[in-house]
Coordinates of C-alpha atoms in Angstrom, one line a residue:
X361 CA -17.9 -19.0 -33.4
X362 CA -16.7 -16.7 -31.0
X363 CA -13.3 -16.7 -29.4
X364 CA -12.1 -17.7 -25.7
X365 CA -11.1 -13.8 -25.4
X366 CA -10.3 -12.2 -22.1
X367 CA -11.7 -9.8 -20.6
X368 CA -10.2 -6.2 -21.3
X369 CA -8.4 -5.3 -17.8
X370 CA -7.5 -9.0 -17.0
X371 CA -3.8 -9.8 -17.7
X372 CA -3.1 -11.5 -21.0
X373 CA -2.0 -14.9 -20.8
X374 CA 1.4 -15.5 -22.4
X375 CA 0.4 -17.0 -25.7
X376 CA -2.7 -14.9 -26.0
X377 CA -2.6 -13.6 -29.7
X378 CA -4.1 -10.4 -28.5
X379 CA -0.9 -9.4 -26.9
X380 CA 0.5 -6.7 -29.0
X381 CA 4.4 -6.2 -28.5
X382 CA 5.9 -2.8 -28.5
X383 CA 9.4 -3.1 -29.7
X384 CA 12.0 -3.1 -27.6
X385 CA 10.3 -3.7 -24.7
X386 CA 10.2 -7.1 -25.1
X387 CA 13.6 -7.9 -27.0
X388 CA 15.3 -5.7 -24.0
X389 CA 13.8 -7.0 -21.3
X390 CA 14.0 -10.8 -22.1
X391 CA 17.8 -10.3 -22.9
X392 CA 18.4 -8.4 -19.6
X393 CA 16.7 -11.4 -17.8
X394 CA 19.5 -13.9 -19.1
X395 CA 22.1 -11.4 -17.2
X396 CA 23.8 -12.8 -14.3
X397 CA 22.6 -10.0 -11.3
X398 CA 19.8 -8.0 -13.2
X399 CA 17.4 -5.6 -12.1
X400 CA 14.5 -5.0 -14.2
X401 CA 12.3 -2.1 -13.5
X402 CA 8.6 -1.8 -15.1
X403 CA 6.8 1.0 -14.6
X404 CA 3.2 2.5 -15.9
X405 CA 0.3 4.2 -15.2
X406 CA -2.3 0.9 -14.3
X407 CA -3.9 -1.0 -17.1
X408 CA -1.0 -0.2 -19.4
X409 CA 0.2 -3.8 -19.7
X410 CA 2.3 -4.7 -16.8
X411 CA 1.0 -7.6 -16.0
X412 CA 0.9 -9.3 -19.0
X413 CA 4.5 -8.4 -19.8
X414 CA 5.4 -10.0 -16.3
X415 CA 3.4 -13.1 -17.4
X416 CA 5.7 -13.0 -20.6
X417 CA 8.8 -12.9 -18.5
X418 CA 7.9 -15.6 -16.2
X419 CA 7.2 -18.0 -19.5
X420 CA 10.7 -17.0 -20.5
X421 CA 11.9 -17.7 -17.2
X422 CA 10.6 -21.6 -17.4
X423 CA 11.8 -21.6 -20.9
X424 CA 15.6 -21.5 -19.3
X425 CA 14.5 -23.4 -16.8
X426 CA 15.1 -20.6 -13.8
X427 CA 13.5 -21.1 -10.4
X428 CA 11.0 -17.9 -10.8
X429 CA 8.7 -16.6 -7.1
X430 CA 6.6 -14.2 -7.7
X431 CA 5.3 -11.9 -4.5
X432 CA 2.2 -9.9 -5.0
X433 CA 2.0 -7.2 -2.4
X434 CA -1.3 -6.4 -2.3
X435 CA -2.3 -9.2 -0.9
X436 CA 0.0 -8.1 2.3
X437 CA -2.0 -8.1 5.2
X438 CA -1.5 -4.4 6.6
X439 CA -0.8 -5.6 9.9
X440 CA 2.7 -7.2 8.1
X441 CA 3.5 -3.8 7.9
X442 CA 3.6 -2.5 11.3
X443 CA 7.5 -3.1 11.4
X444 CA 10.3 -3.8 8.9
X445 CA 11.3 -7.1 10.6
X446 CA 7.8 -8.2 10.2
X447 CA 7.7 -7.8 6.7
X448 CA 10.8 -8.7 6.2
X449 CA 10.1 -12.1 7.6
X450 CA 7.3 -12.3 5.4
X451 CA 9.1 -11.8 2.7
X452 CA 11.7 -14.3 3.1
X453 CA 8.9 -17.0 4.1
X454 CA 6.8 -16.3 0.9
X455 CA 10.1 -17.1 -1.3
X456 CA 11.1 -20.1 0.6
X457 CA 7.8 -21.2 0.4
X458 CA 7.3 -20.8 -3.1
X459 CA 10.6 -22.0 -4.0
X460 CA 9.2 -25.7 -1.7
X461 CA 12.2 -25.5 0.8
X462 CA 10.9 -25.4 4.6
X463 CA 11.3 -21.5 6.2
X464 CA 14.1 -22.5 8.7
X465 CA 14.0 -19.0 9.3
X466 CA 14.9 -18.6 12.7
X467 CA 17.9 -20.5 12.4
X468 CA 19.6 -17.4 10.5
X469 CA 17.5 -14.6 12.1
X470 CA 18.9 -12.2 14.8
X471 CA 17.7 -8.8 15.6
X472 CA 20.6 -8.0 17.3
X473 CA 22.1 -7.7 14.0
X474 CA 19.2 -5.8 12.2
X475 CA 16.8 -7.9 9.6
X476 CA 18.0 -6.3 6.3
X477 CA 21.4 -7.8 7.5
X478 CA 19.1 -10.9 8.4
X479 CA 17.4 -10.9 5.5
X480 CA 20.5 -10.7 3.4
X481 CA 22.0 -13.9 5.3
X482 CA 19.0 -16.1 4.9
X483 CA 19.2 -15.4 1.1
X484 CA 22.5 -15.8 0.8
X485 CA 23.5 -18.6 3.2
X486 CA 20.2 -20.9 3.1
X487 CA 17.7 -20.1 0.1
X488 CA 20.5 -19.3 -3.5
X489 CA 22.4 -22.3 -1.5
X490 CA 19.7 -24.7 -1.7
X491 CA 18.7 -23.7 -5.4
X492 CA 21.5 -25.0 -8.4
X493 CA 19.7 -22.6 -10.8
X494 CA 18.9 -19.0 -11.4
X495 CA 16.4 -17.2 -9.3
X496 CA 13.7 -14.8 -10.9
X497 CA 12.4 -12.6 -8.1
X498 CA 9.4 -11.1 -9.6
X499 CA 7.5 -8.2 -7.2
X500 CA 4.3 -6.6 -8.6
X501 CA 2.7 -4.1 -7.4
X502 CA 5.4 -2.5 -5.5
X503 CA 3.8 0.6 -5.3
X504 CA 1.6 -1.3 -2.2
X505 CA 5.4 -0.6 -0.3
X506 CA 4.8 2.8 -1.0
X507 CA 2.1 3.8 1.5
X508 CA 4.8 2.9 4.3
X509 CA 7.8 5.2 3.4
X510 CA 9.9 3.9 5.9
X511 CA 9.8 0.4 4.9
X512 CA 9.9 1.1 1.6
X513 CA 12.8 3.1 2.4
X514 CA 14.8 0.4 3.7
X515 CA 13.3 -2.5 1.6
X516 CA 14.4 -0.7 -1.8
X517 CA 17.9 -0.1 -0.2
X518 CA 17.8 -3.7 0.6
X519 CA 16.9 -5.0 -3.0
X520 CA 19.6 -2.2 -4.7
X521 CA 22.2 -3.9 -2.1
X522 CA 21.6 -7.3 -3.6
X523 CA 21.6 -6.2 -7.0
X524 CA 25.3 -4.3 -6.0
X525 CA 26.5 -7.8 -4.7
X526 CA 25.7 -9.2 -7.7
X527 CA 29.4 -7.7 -9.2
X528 CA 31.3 -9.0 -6.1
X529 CA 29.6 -11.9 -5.4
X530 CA 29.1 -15.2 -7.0
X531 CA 26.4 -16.6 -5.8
X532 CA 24.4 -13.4 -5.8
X533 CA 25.2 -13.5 -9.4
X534 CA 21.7 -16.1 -9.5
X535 CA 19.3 -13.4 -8.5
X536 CA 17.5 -11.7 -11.3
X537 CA 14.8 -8.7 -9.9
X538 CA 12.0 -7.7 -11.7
X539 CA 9.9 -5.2 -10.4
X540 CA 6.7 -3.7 -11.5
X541 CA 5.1 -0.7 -10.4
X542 CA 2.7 1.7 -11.1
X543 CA 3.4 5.1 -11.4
X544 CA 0.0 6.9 -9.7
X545 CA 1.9 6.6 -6.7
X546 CA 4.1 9.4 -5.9
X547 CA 6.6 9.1 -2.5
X548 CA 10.2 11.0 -1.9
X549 CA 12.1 8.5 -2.3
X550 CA 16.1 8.9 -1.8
X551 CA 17.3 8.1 -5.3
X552 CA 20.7 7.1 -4.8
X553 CA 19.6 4.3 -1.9
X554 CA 16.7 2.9 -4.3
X555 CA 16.8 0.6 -6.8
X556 CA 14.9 3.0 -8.7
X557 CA 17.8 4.7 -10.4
X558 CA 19.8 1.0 -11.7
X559 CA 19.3 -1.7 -13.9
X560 CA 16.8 -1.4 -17.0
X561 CA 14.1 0.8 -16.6
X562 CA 11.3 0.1 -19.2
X563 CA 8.8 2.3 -19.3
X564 CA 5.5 0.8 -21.6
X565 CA 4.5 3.0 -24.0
X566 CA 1.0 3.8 -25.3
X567 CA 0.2 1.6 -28.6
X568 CA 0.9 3.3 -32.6
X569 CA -1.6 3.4 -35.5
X570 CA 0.2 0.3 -36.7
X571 CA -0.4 -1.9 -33.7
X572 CA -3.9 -0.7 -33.2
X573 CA -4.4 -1.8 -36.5
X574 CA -3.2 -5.2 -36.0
X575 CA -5.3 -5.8 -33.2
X576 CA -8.4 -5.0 -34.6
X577 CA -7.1 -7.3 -37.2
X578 CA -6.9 -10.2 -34.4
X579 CA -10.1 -9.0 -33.2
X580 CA -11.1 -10.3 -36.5
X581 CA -12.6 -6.7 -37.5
X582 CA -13.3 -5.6 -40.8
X583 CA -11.3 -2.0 -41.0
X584 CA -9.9 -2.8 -44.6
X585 CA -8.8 1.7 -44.2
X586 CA -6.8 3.4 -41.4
X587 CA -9.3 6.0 -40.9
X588 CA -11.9 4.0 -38.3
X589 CA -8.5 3.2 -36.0
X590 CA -7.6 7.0 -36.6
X591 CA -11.4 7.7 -35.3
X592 CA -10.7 6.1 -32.6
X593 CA -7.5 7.3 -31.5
X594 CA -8.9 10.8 -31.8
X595 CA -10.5 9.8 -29.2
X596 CA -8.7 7.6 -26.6
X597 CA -5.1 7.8 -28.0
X598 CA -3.0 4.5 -27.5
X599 CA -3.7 3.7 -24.4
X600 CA -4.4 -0.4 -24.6
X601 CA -6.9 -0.9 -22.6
X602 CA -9.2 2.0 -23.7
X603 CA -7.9 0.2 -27.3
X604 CA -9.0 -3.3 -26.0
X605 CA -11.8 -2.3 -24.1
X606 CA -13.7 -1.2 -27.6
X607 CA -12.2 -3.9 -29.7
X608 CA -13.8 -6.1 -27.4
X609 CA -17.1 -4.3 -27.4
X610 CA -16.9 -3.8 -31.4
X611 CA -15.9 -7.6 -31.5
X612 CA -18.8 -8.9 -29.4
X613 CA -21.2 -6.5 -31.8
X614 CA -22.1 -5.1 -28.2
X615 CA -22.0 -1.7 -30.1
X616 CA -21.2 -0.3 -33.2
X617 CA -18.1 1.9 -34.0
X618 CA -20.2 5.1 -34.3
X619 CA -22.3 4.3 -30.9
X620 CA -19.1 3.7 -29.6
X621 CA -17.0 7.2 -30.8
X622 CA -20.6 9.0 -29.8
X623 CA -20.5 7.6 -26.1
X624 CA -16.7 8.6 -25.9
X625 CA -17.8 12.2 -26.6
X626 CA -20.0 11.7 -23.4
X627 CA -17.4 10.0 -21.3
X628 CA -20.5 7.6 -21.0
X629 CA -20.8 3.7 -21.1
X630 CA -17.9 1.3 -21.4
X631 CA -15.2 4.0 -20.3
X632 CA -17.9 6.0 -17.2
X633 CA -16.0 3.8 -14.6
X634 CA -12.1 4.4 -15.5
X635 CA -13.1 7.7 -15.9
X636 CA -14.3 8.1 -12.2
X637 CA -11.6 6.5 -11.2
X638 CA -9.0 8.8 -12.4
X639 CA -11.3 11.9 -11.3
X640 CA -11.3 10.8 -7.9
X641 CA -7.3 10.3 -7.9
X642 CA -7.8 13.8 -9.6
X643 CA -10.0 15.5 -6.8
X644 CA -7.7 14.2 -3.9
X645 CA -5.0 17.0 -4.9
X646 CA -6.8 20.1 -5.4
X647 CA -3.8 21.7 -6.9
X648 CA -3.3 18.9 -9.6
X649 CA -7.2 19.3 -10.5
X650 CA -6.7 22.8 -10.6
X651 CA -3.4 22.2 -13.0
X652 CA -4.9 19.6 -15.3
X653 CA -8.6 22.0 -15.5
X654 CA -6.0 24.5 -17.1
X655 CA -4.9 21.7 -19.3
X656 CA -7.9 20.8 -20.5
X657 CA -9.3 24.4 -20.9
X658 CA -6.0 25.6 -22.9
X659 CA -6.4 26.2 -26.6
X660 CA -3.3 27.3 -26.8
X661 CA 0.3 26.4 -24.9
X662 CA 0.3 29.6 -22.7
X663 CA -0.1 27.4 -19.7
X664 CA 2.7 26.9 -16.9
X665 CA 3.0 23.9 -14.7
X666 CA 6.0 23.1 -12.1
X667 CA 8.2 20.5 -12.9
X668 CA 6.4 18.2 -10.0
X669 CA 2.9 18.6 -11.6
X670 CA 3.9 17.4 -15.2
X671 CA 5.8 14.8 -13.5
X672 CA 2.2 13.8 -11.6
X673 CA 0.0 14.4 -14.7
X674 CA 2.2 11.9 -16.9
X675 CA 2.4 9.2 -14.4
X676 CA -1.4 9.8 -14.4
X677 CA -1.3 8.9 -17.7
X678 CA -3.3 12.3 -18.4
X679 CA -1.1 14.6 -20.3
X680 CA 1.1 14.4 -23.8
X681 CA 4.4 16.0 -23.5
X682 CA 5.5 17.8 -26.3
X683 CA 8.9 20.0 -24.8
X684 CA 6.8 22.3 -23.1
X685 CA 3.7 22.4 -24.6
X686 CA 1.3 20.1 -22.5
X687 CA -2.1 18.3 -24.1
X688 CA -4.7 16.1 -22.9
X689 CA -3.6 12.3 -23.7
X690 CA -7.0 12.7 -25.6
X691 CA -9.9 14.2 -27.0
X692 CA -11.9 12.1 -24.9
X693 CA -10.0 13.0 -22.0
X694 CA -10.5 16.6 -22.4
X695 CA -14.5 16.9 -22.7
X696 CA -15.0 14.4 -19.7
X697 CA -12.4 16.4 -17.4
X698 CA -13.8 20.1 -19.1
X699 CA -17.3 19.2 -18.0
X700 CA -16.3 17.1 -14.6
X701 CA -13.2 19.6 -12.8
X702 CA -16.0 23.0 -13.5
X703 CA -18.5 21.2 -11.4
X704 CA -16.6 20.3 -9.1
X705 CA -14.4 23.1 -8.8
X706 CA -17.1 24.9 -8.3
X707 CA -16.7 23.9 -4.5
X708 CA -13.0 23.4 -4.5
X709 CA -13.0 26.9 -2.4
X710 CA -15.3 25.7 0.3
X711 CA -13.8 21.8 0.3
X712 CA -10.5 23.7 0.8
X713 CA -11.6 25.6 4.0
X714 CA -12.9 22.4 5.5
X715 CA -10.2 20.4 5.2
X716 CA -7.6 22.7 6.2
X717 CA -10.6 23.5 9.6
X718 CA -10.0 19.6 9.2
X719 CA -6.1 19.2 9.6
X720 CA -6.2 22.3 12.1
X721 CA -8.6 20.4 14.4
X722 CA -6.3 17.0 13.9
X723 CA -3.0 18.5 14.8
X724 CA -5.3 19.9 18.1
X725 CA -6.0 16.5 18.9
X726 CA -3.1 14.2 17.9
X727 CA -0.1 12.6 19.4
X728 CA 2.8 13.8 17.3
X729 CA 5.1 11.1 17.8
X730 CA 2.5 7.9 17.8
X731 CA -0.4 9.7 15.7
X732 CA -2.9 8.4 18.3
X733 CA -5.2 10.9 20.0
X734 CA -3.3 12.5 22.6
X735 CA -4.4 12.9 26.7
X736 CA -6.4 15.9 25.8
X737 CA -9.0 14.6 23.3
X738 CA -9.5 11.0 25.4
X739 CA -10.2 13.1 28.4
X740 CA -12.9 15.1 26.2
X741 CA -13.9 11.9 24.4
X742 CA -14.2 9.9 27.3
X743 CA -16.6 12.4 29.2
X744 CA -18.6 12.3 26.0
X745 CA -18.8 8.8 25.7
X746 CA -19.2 8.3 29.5
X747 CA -22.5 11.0 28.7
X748 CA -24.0 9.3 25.9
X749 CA -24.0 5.5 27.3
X750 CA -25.5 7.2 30.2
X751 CA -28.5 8.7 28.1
X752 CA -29.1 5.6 26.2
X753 CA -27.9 2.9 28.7
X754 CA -25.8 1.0 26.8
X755 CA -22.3 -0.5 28.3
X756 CA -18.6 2.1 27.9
X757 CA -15.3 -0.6 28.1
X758 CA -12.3 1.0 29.1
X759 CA -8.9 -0.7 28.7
X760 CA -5.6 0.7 29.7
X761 CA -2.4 -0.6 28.0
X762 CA 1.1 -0.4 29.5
X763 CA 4.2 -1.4 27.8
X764 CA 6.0 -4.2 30.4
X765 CA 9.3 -2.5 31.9
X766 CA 9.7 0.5 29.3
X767 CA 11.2 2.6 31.9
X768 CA 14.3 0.0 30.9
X769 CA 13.6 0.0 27.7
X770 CA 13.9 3.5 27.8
X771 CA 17.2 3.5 30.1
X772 CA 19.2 0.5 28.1
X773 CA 18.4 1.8 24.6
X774 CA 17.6 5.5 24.9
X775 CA 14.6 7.8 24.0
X776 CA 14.8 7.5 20.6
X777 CA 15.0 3.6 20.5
X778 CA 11.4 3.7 22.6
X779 CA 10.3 6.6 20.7
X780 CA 10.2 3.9 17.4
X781 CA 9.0 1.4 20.1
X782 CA 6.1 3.5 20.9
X783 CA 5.5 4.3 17.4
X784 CA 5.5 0.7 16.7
X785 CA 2.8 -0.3 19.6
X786 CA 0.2 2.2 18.7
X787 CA 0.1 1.2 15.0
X788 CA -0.7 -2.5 16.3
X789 CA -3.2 -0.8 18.8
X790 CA -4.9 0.9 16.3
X791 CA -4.5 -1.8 13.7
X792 CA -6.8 -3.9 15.8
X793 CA -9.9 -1.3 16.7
X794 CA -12.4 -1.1 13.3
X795 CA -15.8 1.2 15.5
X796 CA -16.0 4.3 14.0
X797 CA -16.7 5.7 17.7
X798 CA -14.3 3.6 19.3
X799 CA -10.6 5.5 20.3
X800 CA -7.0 4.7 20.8
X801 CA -4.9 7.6 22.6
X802 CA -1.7 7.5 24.3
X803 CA -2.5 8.4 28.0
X804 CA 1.4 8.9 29.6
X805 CA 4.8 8.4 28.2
X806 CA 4.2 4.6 27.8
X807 CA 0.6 3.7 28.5
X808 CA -2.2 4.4 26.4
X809 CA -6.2 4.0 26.1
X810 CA -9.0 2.6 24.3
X811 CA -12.8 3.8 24.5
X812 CA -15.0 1.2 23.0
X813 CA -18.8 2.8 23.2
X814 CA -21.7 -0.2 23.4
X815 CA -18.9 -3.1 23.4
X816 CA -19.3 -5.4 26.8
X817 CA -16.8 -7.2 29.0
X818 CA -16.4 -10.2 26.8
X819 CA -16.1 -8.2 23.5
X820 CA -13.6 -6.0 25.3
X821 CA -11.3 -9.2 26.4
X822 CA -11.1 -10.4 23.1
X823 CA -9.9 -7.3 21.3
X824 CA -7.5 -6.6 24.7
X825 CA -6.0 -10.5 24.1
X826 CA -5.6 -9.7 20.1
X827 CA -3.5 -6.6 20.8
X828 CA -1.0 -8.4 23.8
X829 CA -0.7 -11.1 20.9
X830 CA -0.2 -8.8 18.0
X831 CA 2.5 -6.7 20.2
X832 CA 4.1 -9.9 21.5
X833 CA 4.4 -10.9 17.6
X834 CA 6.2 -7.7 16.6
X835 CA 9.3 -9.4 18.9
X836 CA 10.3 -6.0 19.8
X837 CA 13.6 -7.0 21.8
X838 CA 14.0 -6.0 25.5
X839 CA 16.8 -6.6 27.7
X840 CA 16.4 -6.7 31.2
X841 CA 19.9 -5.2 32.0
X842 CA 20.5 -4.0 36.3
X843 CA 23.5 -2.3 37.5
X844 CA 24.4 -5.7 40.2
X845 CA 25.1 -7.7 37.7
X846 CA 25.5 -6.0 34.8
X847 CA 23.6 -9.0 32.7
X848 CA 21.3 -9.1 29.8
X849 CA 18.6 -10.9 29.8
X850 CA 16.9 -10.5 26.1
X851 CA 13.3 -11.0 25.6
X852 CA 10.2 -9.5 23.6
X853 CA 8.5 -6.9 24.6
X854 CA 5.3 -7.3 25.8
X855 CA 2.1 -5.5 27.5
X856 CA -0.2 -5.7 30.4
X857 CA -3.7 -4.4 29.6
X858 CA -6.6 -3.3 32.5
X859 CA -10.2 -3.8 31.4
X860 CA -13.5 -2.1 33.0
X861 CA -16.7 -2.2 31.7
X862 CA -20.0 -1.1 32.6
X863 CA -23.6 0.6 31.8
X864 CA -23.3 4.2 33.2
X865 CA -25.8 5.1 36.5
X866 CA -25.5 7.8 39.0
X867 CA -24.2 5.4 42.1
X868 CA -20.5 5.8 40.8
X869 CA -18.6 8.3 38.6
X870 CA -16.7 8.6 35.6
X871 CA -13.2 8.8 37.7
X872 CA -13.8 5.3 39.9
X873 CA -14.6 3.9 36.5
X874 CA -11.0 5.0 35.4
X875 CA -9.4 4.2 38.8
X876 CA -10.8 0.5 38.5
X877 CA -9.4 0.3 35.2
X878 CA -6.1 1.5 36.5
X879 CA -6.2 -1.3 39.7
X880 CA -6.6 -4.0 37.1
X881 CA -3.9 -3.2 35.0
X882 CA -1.6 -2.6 38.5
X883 CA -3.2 -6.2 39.1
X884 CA -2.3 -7.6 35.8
X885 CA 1.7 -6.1 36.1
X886 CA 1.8 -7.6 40.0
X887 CA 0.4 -11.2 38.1
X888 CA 4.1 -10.9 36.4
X889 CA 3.3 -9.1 33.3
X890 CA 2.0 -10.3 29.7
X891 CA -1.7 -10.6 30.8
X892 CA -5.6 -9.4 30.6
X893 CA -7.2 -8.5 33.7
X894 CA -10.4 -7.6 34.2
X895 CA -12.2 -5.2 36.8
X896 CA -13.8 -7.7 39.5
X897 CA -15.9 -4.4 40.2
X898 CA -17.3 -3.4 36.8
X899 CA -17.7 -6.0 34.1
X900 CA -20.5 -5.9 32.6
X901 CA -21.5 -9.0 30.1
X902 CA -18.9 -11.0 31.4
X903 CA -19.9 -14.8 32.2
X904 CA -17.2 -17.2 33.8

């Protein structure tokens, strides 16, 4: 009768008997967990084990009877990251929520103050208030953080802060961090504001002869010798699960052991998908393909690599260090990558030249500061698009955005306050338009553009009504400050959008198009701001 086994890839449940522990992992980082203030730090290339070990320390966690949250980020929505308070708010919403006590978050928020100061009050003075025991703040997959640099900037300095006020302060003392990441994902972070250079760092490493052995023992396989786990770990080394993967396959007689050390000289069948996977990573950095083809081609260690391309290659999982001889992690490794990096470094030359032709043409036509297109490519784009609706007679929207009363945004806070405002307000823009024809560009200092090819009037309203919401959400603050009477008055920031939309003919021209455009938004901002108007002259699949 065959087992209730899961699948290779899928975390291990806690009292799974195919978890294999790799002393002192374990030991360490349950002890560290019973420490007033810890910071636990896991880190791996993917499908090294992290998860399961985070299932084993949330087990422990109950065991003690700690109050454990666990936040998963990547199932943050990227519009959560279009500003730190946003996801800061998140944040502090997920753990109340988990924890059952009701958000009550605006009762401790204020901008004014900054949200990792906010953030660090509604912690300390509402959520390890309204807890009597211990609280296990798990975060996997942290490297999702990663892909914004500033937040993750300001979020790690946030989470090394509590840890630091663990030593000063009591009731900070109930917050134990454990944070998992993997280590494919490479950012400049600063190291003495992360929390990447304190508490235990626990690295997993890849699995011995003797634990591979007592798997395929649990695996209930007959290997009474060391020499089939030796066979195999010729050819995928330790990593677990490359070990489980086969176990599994061997186990389920899917395959036989030779089949299966036959295919891995192929890079073929069970393993042809993680393999592709880490070629792709591979081919995104032509000088770390280039690097680990010298690798894999070496028969000797005559081979040079910077300090930054060994540190790549073994978060890639891809290399053994040995001082300063480098080798492929393993044999299996270095006949897949051999045959795979020739072929396609065959074109690395000409891939090269296009995408630097590629970047040279993007610099051309981007706005620096709000990496939008900039005035020059919507006046070329829009000419285009105005030429090819006309040819096949389909309907061209225009909207124009304007950001309400920047001009005292700009005064009261200064340039580089509206700079970050700006920068802020085209992420949400863009965030919001998915056609690969369609275009956001920032037209002036503070208004910008959209082209939306074949969309009508009513299409057009409902993406202009889902960007005034999503910038209204961002609660960007704005104060209203004049010279008479030297009083604030602080609200969000909002916008006024102008919509046009019609099927191109010769009885009117591209600039009345754009001038109609313009006399709705100008109608909108006289409506008092915060609104949608639409042209009453060109509207095109709008019904009332």
């Amino acid at each position: 009768m065959k087992k209730n086994i899961t699948l290779p890839g899928d975390p291990l449940p806690f009292n799974s008997c195919f978890y294999i522990e790799r002393p002192p992992v374990e030991s360490d980082a349950y002890a560290e967990l019973l420490k007033p203030g810890s910071l636990i730090r896991i880190k791996a290339p993917r499908h090294m084990g992290k998860s399961s070990l985070m299932l084993r320390l949330i087990h422990q966690a109950q065991i003690h009877e700690y109050s454990v949250v666990t936040i998963d980020f990547k199932l943050v929505d990227t519009q959560t990251f279009l500003s730190l308070n946003n996801f800061l708010r998140w944040f502090c919403m997920n753990v109340a929520r988990q924890l059952s006590l009701a958000s009550d978050l605006d009762d401790y928020w204020d901008e004014e103050i900054g949200s990792k100061v906010s953030a660090s009050i509604y912690f300390e003075s509402y959520l390890l208030e309204q807890i009597k025991s211990p609280l296990v703040l798990i975060l996997n997959e942290v490297d999702y953080v990663f892909q914004y640099q500033q937040i993750a900037q300001d979020f790690l300095l946030l989470l090394r802060n509590w840890h630091e006020q663990a030593k000063q302060t009591p009731i900070w003392q109930k917050v134990r961090l454990v944070l998992l990441h993997s280590t494919e994902v490479y950012i400049p972070l600063n190291i003495n504001q992360s929390p990447f250079n304190v508490g235990l760092s626990l690295k997993l490493p890849e699995f011995t002869v003797e634990q591979v052995t007592e798997l395929a023992r649990r695996y209930e396989l007959d290997w009474c010798d060391s020499q089939a786990v030796k066979n195999l770990m010729y050819w995928v080394g330790g990593q677990p699960y490359l070990i489980h993967q086969a176990l599994y396959d061997l186990y389920q007689q899917k395959i036989s052991l030779p089949e299966l050390l036959d295919n891995c000289t192929k890079g073929k069948y069970i393993y042809s998908g993680y393999l592709r996977n880490l070629l792709n990573i591979l081919l995104q950095d032509a000088e770390l393909s280039q690097a680990y083809n010298q690798v894999v081609n070496s028969t000797g260690n005559n081979i040079f690599l910077s300090d930054n391309l060994v540190y790549k290659l073994d978060s890639l999982g891809l290399i053994k260090l040995n001082g300063h001889n480098y080798q492929p992690f393993c044999e299996m490794y270095r006949l897949f990558f051999q045959q795979n990096l020739r072929i396609e470094n065959n074109d690395l030359s000409q891939d090269k030249f296009k995408k630097q032709n590629a970047q040279l043409q993007f610099l051309v036509n981007i706005d620096q500061l709000t990496q939008v297109a900039n005035r020059k490519y919507f006046d070329d784009s829009f000419a285009l698009a105005w030429q090819n609706m006309t040819r096949i007679q389909k309907p061209l929207s225009l909207i124009l955005v304007d950001i309400d009363k920047f001009e005292s945004y700009d005064d009261i806070y200064g340039h580089e306050v509206g700079d970050d405002c700006l920068r802020q307000v085209a992420q949400a823009i863009n965030s919001v338009i998915k056609g690969s024809d369609d275009l956001v560009a920032r037209y002036s200092r503070n208004k910008f553009a959209l082209i939306l090819p074949e969309m009508d009037a009513r299409e057009a309203i409902l993406i202009a009504e889902e960007i005034r919401e999503l910038v209204k959400s961002l609660k960007i603050k704005i104060s209203d400050l004049t010279k008479k009477t030297q009083a604030a008055n602080t609200t969000s920031l909002t916008i006024s959008l102008g919509i046009v939309c019609v099927i191109p003919a010769i009885d009117f021209s591209l600039i009345e198009f754009f001038e109609a455009a313009d006399k709705a938004l100008c109608h909108a901002e006289q409506l008092g701001y915060d609104c949608t108007i639409l042209s009453s002259k060109f509207n095109f699949g709008y019904c009332e």
